[in-house]
CSV table of C-alpha atoms in Angstrom, one decimal:
chain,number,residue,atom,x,y,z
A,8,UNK,CA,-16.4,8.8,127.6
A,9,UNK,CA,-18.1,6.4,125.3
A,10,UNK,CA,-20.3,3.5,126.4
A,11,UNK,CA,-19.3,0.6,124.2
A,12,UNK,CA,-19.9,-3.1,123.8
A,13,UNK,CA,-16.8,-5.3,124.2
A,14,UNK,CA,-16.2,-7.9,121.6
A,15,UNK,CA,-13.8,-10.8,122.5
A,16,UNK,CA,-12.2,-12.9,119.8
A,17,UNK,CA,-10.3,-16.1,120.6
A,18,UNK,CA,-6.6,-16.1,119.8
A,19,UNK,CA,-4.1,-18.9,119.5
A,20,UNK,CA,-3.9,-20.1,123.1
A,21,UNK,CA,-6.6,-21.8,125.0
A,22,UNK,CA,-8.7,-19.3,127.0
A,23,UNK,CA,-6.9,-16.3,125.4
A,24,UNK,CA,-8.9,-13.5,123.8
A,25,UNK,CA,-8.3,-10.3,122.0
A,26,UNK,CA,-10.8,-7.6,122.9
A,27,UNK,CA,-12.1,-4.7,120.9
A,28,UNK,CA,-14.8,-2.1,121.7
A,29,UNK,CA,-17.6,-1.1,119.5
A,30,UNK,CA,-19.9,2.0,119.6
A,31,UNK,CA,-22.9,1.9,117.4
A,32,UNK,CA,-23.3,5.7,117.1
A,33,UNK,CA,-20.0,7.1,118.3
A,34,UNK,CA,-21.8,9.6,120.5
A,35,UNK,CA,-20.1,10.2,123.8
A,36,UNK,CA,-21.9,8.7,126.8
A,37,UNK,CA,-24.6,7.1,124.6
A,38,UNK,CA,-25.0,3.4,125.5
A,39,UNK,CA,-24.3,0.5,123.1
A,40,UNK,CA,-25.1,-3.1,124.2
A,41,UNK,CA,-24.7,-6.4,122.4
A,42,UNK,CA,-27.3,-9.1,122.8
A,43,UNK,CA,-26.5,-12.1,120.5
A,44,UNK,CA,-24.1,-13.5,118.0
A,45,UNK,CA,-24.6,-15.9,115.1
A,46,UNK,CA,-22.4,-18.6,113.6
A,47,UNK,CA,-21.0,-16.1,111.1
A,48,UNK,CA,-19.8,-13.7,113.8
A,49,UNK,CA,-22.6,-11.1,113.2
A,50,UNK,CA,-23.6,-9.4,116.4
A,51,UNK,CA,-26.9,-7.7,117.2
A,52,UNK,CA,-27.7,-5.3,119.9
A,53,UNK,CA,-29.0,-1.8,120.5
A,54,UNK,CA,-27.7,1.7,121.0
A,55,UNK,CA,-28.8,5.2,122.0
A,56,UNK,CA,-28.4,8.2,119.8
A,57,UNK,CA,-27.9,10.6,122.8
A,58,UNK,CA,-26.4,10.3,126.3
A,59,UNK,CA,-29.7,11.2,128.0
A,60,UNK,CA,-33.4,11.7,127.3
A,61,UNK,CA,-34.8,12.4,125.0
A,62,UNK,CA,-33.0,9.8,123.0
A,63,UNK,CA,-33.9,7.1,120.5
A,64,UNK,CA,-32.8,3.5,120.6
A,65,UNK,CA,-31.8,1.8,117.4
A,66,UNK,CA,-31.0,-1.9,116.8
A,67,UNK,CA,-27.8,-2.8,115.0
A,68,UNK,CA,-26.2,-5.7,113.1
A,69,UNK,CA,-22.4,-5.6,113.3
A,70,UNK,CA,-20.7,-7.7,110.6
A,71,UNK,CA,-17.6,-9.7,111.2
A,72,UNK,CA,-15.5,-7.1,109.2
A,73,UNK,CA,-16.6,-4.3,111.6
A,74,UNK,CA,-19.2,-2.7,109.3
A,75,UNK,CA,-22.6,-2.2,110.9
A,76,UNK,CA,-26.1,-1.2,109.9
A,77,UNK,CA,-28.7,0.4,112.1
A,78,UNK,CA,-32.1,-1.1,112.4
A,79,UNK,CA,-35.1,1.2,112.9
A,80,UNK,CA,-38.7,-0.1,112.4
A,81,UNK,CA,-40.4,2.6,110.3
A,82,UNK,CA,-42.5,5.0,112.5
A,83,UNK,CA,-41.1,3.6,115.8
A,84,UNK,CA,-39.5,5.7,118.5
A,85,UNK,CA,-37.2,2.8,119.6
A,86,UNK,CA,-36.0,-0.4,118.0
A,87,UNK,CA,-34.2,-3.0,120.1
A,88,UNK,CA,-32.5,-6.1,118.5
A,89,UNK,CA,-32.0,-9.2,120.6
A,90,UNK,CA,-31.6,-12.3,118.4
A,91,UNK,CA,-29.9,-13.2,115.1
A,92,UNK,CA,-29.7,-16.5,113.2
A,93,UNK,CA,-27.2,-17.7,110.6
A,94,UNK,CA,-29.5,-16.5,107.8
A,95,UNK,CA,-29.0,-13.0,109.3
A,96,UNK,CA,-32.7,-12.7,110.3
A,97,UNK,CA,-33.1,-10.4,113.3
A,98,UNK,CA,-35.8,-10.3,116.0
A,99,UNK,CA,-36.5,-7.9,118.8
A,100,UNK,CA,-39.1,-5.4,119.8
A,101,UNK,CA,-40.0,-1.8,119.0
A,102,UNK,CA,-41.9,1.0,120.6
A,103,UNK,CA,-44.4,3.2,118.7
A,104,UNK,CA,-45.0,6.8,119.7
A,105,UNK,CA,-47.2,7.2,122.8
A,106,UNK,CA,-50.8,7.9,122.2
A,107,UNK,CA,-52.5,10.3,124.6
A,108,UNK,CA,-55.0,8.6,126.8
A,109,UNK,CA,-53.8,5.1,126.0
A,110,UNK,CA,-51.6,2.7,128.0
A,111,UNK,CA,-47.9,2.9,127.0
A,112,UNK,CA,-48.0,-0.9,126.8
A,113,UNK,CA,-49.9,-0.6,123.5
A,114,UNK,CA,-46.8,0.8,121.9
A,115,UNK,CA,-44.6,-2.4,122.4
A,116,UNK,CA,-44.5,-4.9,119.5
A,117,UNK,CA,-42.3,-7.7,118.3
A,118,UNK,CA,-40.5,-7.6,115.0
A,119,UNK,CA,-38.7,-9.8,112.5
A,120,UNK,CA,-36.2,-8.3,110.0
A,121,UNK,CA,-35.2,-10.5,107.1
A,122,UNK,CA,-32.4,-8.3,105.8
A,123,UNK,CA,-34.8,-6.2,103.8
A,124,UNK,CA,-38.3,-6.1,105.3
A,125,UNK,CA,-39.6,-5.5,108.8
A,126,UNK,CA,-42.6,-7.7,109.9
A,127,UNK,CA,-44.6,-7.2,113.1
A,128,UNK,CA,-45.0,-10.4,115.2
A,129,UNK,CA,-47.6,-9.7,117.9
A,130,UNK,CA,-49.2,-12.4,120.1
A,131,UNK,CA,-52.9,-12.5,119.0
A,132,UNK,CA,-54.6,-11.6,122.3
A,133,UNK,CA,-56.3,-8.3,123.2
A,134,UNK,CA,-54.4,-5.9,125.5
A,135,UNK,CA,-51.2,-7.8,125.1
A,136,UNK,CA,-47.7,-6.6,124.2
A,137,UNK,CA,-45.0,-8.8,122.7
A,138,UNK,CA,-41.2,-9.1,123.0
A,139,UNK,CA,-39.1,-11.3,120.8
A,140,UNK,CA,-35.8,-12.7,122.1
A,141,UNK,CA,-34.2,-15.3,119.8
A,142,UNK,CA,-34.5,-16.9,116.4
A,143,UNK,CA,-33.0,-20.3,115.4
A,144,UNK,CA,-31.8,-21.5,112.0
A,145,UNK,CA,-35.3,-22.9,111.2
A,146,UNK,CA,-36.8,-19.4,111.7
A,147,UNK,CA,-38.6,-20.4,114.9
A,148,UNK,CA,-38.8,-17.4,117.3
A,149,UNK,CA,-38.8,-17.4,121.1
A,150,UNK,CA,-41.2,-14.7,122.4
A,151,UNK,CA,-42.8,-13.4,125.5
A,152,UNK,CA,-46.2,-11.8,125.9
A,153,UNK,CA,-47.9,-9.9,128.7
A,154,UNK,CA,-51.6,-9.3,128.9
A,155,UNK,CA,-52.5,-6.2,131.0
A,156,UNK,CA,-55.5,-4.4,132.4
A,157,UNK,CA,-55.8,-1.4,130.1
A,158,UNK,CA,-57.1,0.8,133.0
A,159,UNK,CA,-54.4,0.1,135.6
A,160,UNK,CA,-51.6,-1.5,133.6
A,161,UNK,CA,-51.6,-4.5,136.0
A,162,UNK,CA,-50.2,-7.7,134.5
A,163,UNK,CA,-53.0,-10.2,134.1
A,164,UNK,CA,-51.0,-13.0,132.3
A,165,UNK,CA,-47.5,-13.6,131.3
A,166,UNK,CA,-46.6,-16.3,128.7
A,167,UNK,CA,-43.7,-17.6,126.6
A,168,UNK,CA,-44.3,-18.9,123.1
A,169,UNK,CA,-42.5,-20.2,120.0
A,170,UNK,CA,-43.6,-18.5,116.8
A,171,UNK,CA,-43.3,-21.0,113.9
A,172,UNK,CA,-44.4,-20.0,110.5
A,173,UNK,CA,-47.6,-18.2,111.6
A,174,UNK,CA,-48.3,-20.5,114.6
A,175,UNK,CA,-48.0,-19.6,118.2
A,176,UNK,CA,-46.9,-22.7,120.2
A,177,UNK,CA,-47.4,-22.3,124.0
A,178,UNK,CA,-45.9,-25.5,125.4
A,179,UNK,CA,-44.7,-23.6,128.5
A,180,UNK,CA,-46.1,-23.1,131.9
A,181,UNK,CA,-48.2,-19.9,132.2
A,182,UNK,CA,-45.3,-18.2,133.8
A,183,UNK,CA,-41.7,-19.4,133.9
A,184,UNK,CA,-41.0,-17.0,136.7
A,185,UNK,CA,-42.2,-19.5,139.2
A,186,UNK,CA,-40.1,-22.5,138.0
């Protein structure tokens, strides 16, 4: 069996769709999940290279014609893609290798891929990891950050932000979980 993403395309009639499946790696039992689609029909998501641990996650961009490319931040163990805009810029987060004696949270970072170059986008606060979820046509990125106690891994603060050309805008309540 192959864990695949399902892609639905509208066809002639109202509420009628043609579905196809897509596997990022083609490896039996390895998961593929889609996260977002842009106006040009490009889909981003993530997939595993093996059906069980140890496996690596890669992000992907699937083009409208069915071709796809894998995304892997250099040096990272895992790359997960979650958002794509109409300029084909992709955001997500990646996991660096574990470092002995250090919290695993230190390995989680946000990334922006502009079609050629990966850029790390990390919220500028000590003991904080960043996850990026969405990017709009203006290049503004919706992100989330968690500040943690480095000794216990307890969450000390959780915030949402918009990253806009080098600025972190935090016009959100401290935690949206309680709204």
